[in-house]
Coordinates of C-alpha atoms in Angstrom, one line a residue:
X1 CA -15.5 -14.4 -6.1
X2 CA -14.2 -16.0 -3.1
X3 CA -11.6 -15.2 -0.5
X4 CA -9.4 -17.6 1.7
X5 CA -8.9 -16.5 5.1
X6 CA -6.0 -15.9 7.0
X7 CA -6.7 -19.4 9.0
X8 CA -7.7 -21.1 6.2
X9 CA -4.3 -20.8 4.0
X10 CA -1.9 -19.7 6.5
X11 CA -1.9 -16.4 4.3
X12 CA -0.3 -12.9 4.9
X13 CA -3.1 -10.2 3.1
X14 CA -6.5 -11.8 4.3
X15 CA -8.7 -11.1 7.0
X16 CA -8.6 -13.4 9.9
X17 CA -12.9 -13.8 9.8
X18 CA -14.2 -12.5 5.9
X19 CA -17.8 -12.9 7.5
X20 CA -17.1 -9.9 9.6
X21 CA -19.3 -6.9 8.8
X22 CA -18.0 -5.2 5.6
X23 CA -17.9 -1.9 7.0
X24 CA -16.0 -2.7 9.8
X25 CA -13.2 -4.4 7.6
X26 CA -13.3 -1.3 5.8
X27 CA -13.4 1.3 8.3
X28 CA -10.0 -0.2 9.5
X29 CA -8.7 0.3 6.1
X30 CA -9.4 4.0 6.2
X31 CA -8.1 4.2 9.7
X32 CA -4.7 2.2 9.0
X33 CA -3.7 4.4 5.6
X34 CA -4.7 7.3 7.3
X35 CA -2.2 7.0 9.9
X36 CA 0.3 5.6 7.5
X37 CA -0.2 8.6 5.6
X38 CA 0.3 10.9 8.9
X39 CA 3.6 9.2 9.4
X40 CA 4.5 9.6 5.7
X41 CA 3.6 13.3 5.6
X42 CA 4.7 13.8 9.1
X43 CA 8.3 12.1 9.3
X44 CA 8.8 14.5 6.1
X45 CA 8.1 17.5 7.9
X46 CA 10.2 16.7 10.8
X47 CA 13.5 15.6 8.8
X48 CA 12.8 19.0 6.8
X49 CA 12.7 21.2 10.1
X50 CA 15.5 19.5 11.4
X51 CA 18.1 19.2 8.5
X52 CA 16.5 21.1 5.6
X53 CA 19.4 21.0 2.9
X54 CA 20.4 17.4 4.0
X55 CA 18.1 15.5 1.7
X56 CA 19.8 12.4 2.2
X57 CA 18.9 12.8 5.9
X58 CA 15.2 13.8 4.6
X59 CA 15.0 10.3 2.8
X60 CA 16.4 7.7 5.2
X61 CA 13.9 9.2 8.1
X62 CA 11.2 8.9 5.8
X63 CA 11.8 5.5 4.9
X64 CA 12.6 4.2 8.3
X65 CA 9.7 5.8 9.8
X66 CA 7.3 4.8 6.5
X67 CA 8.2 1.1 7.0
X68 CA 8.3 0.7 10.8
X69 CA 4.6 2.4 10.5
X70 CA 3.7 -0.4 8.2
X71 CA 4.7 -2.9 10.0
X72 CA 2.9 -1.9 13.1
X73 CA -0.3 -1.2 11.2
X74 CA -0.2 -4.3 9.1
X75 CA 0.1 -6.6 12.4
X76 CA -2.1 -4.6 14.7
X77 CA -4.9 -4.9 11.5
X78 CA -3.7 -7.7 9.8
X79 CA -6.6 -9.5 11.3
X80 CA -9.1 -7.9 10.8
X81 CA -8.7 -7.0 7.1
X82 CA -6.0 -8.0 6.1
X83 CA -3.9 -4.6 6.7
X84 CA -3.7 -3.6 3.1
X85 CA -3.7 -0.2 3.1
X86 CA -2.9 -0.2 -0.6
X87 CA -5.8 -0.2 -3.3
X88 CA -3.1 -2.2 -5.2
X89 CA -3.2 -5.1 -3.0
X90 CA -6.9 -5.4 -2.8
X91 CA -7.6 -4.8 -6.9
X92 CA -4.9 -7.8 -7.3
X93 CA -6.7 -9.8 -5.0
X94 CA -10.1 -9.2 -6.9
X95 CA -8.5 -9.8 -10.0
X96 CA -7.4 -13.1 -8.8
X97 CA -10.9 -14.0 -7.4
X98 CA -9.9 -13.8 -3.9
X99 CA -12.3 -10.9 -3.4
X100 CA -16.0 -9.6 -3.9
X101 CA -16.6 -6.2 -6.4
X102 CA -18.1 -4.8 -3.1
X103 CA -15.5 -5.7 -0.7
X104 CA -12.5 -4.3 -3.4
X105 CA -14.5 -1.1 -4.0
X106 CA -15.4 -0.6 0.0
X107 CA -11.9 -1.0 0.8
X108 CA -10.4 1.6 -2.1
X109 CA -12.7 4.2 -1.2
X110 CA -11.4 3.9 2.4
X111 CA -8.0 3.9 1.9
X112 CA -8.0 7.0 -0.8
X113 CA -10.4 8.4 2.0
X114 CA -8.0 7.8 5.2
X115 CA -5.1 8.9 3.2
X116 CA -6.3 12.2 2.1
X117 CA -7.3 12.4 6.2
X118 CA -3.3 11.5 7.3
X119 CA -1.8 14.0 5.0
X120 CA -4.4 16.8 6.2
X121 CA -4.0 16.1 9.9
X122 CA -0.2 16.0 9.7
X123 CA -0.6 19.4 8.1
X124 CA -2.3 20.8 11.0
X125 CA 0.4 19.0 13.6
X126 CA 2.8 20.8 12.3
X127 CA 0.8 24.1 11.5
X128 CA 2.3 23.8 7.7
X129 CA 0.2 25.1 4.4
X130 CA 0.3 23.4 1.4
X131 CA 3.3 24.4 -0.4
X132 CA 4.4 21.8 -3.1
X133 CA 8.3 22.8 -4.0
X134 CA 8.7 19.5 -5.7
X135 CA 12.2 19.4 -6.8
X136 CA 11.2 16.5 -9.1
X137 CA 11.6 17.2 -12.8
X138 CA 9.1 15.3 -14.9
X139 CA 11.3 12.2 -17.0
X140 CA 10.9 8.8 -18.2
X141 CA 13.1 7.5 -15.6
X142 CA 10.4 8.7 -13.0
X143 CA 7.8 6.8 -14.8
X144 CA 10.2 3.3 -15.0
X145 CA 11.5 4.2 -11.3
X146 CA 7.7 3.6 -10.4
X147 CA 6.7 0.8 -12.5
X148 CA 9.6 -1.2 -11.1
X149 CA 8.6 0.1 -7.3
X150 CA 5.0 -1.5 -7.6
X151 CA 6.0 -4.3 -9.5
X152 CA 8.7 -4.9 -6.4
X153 CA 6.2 -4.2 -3.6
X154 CA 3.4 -6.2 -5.2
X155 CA 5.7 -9.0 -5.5
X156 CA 6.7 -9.0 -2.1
X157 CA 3.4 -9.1 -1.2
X158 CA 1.8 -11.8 -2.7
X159 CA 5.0 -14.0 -2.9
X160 CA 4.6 -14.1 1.1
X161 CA 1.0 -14.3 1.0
X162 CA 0.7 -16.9 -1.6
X163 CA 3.9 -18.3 0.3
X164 CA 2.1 -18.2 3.2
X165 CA 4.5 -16.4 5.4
X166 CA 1.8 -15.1 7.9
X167 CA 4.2 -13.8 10.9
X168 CA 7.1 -12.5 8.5
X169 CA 5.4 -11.4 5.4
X170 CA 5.1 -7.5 7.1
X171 CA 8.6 -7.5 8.1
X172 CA 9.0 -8.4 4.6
X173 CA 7.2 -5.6 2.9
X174 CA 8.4 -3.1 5.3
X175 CA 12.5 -4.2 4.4
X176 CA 11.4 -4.2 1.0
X177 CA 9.4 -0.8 1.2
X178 CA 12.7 1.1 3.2
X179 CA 15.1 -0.1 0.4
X180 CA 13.0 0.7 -2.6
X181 CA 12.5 3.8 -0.8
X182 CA 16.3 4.7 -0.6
X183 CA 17.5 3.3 -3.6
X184 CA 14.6 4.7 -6.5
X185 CA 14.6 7.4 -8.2
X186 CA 10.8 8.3 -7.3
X187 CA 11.4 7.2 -3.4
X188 CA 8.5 4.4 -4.4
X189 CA 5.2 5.6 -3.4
X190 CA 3.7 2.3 -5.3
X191 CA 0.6 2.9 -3.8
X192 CA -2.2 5.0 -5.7
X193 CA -4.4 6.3 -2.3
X194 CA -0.4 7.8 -1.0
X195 CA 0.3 9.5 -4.5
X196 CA -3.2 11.4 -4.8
X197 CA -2.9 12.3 -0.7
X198 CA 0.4 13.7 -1.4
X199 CA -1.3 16.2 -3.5
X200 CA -2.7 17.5 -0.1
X201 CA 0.7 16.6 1.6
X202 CA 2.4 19.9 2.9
X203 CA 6.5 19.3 2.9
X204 CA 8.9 16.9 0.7
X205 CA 6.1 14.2 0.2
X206 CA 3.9 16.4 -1.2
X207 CA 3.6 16.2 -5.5
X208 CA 1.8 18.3 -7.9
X209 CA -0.9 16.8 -10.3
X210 CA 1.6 16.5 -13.3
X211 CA 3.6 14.1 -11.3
X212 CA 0.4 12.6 -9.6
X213 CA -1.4 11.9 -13.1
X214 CA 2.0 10.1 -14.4
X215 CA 2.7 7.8 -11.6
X216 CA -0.6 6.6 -10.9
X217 CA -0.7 4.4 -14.7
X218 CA 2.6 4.1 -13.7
X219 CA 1.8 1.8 -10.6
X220 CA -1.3 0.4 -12.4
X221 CA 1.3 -1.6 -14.7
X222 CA 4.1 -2.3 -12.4
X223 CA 0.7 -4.1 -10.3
X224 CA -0.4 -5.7 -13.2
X225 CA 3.3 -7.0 -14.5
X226 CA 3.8 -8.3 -10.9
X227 CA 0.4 -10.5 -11.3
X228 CA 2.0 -12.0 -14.1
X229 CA 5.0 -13.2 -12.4
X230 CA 3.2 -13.9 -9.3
X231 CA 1.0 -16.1 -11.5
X232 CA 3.7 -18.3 -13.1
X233 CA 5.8 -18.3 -9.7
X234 CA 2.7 -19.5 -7.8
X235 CA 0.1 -21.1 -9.9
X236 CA -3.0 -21.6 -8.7
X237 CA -4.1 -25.6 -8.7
X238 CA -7.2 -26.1 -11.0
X239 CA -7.9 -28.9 -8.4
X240 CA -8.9 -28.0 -5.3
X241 CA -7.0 -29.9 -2.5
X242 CA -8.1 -30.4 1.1
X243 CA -6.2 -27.4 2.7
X244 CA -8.6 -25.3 0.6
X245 CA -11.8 -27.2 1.0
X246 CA -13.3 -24.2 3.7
X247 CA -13.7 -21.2 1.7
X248 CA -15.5 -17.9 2.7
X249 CA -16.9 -15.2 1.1
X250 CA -16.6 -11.5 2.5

């Protein structure tokens, strides 16, 4: 498997140098969802001490605060490795060859690691106990909500990376991340190592398992529907040209 760096491609989603120690890359990938995932858990727990039976209010600070977060986190680690902080991201980018087995399953393990971190440290920020009240009600429309919330992220994603969009492509996915956010039924968690951290998430982004077990197949196939439009929006040449003669492995 191969992988085109960010310098290489003009690409959004790929680290700046791929020969850069593994565990480094990685190690930023735990440390950037774990702080996305103590702004997730955290901007719940503030909206809910502020304005407890307004859950519109609730919603809109958690999306505002969830995207601004990954913004900041994908430019400030974009470079390094390639700020996906969404196992996701880097399984679709293995799938396509752009990425090593060892690299994909370094980088998942982090993320599922750093997220489970965020939630727990938010916890103790706020001095809050684990106490799931999810008001959420187990139906199909949950399950299509989230399909349609990967498939839209994972879109977004790799339209600006394959697009090349290197500056804009986080603004991107953090406008598109705030609207799904607001306007699905599921507030679209698209992102597997956020769903099973919520289960240690104190306040309204916390789930219990039934809902965890459900939306994480869920995301799987939105992912894996969004490769397929990805693929026929931007086919891959069987001919290599000269912008993508230098080619590194990581």
């Amino acid at each position: 498997m191969t992988s085109h760096s960010a310098t290489d491609n003009g690409s959004c989603f790929f680290e700046r140098n791929p020969n850069l120690e593994l565990s480094r890359r990685a190690f930023v990938e735990g440390v950037g969802t774990l702080l996305l995932m103590l702004v997730i858990t955290a901007s719940g727990l503030t909206a809910q001490r502020l304005s407890v039976e307004n859950e519109l209010i609730i919603l809109l600070v958690i999306g505002f605060a969830t995207s601004a977060a990954l913004v900041g986190l994908i430019l400030a680690f974009g470079s390094v490795s390639g700020g996906h902080f969404n196992p996701l991201i880097t399984a679709l980018q293995w799938l396509a060859g752009d990425r090593k087995l060892n690299c994909t399953i370094a980088y998942i393990f982090a993320q599922f690691i750093g997220g489970v971190m965020g939630a727990l440290v938010a916890n103790q920020l706020f001095d809050s106990t684990l106490n799931i009240s999810a008001t959420l009600t187990l139906k199909p429309t949950l399950v299509y909500s989230e399909i349609l919330a990967a498939t839209g992220l994972m879109i977004v994603v790799f339209g600006c990376s394959r697009g090349g969009l290197t500056l804009t492509g986080p603004f991107a996915v953090g406008a598109w991340l705030l609207s799904a956010i607001v306007s699905t039924p599921s507030t679209s968690y698209a992102n597997p190592a956020i769903i099973v951290s919520a289960l240690f998430a104190a306040g309204p982004v916390g789930l219990p398992l039934d809902i965890v077990l459900i939306y994480l197949p869920a995301e799987v196939v939105g992912a894996l529907l969004a490769f397929s439009i990805i693929s026929v929006a931007f086919p891959r040449s069987t001919q290599p040209d000269e912008s993508t003669q230098s080619i590194r492995k990581p």
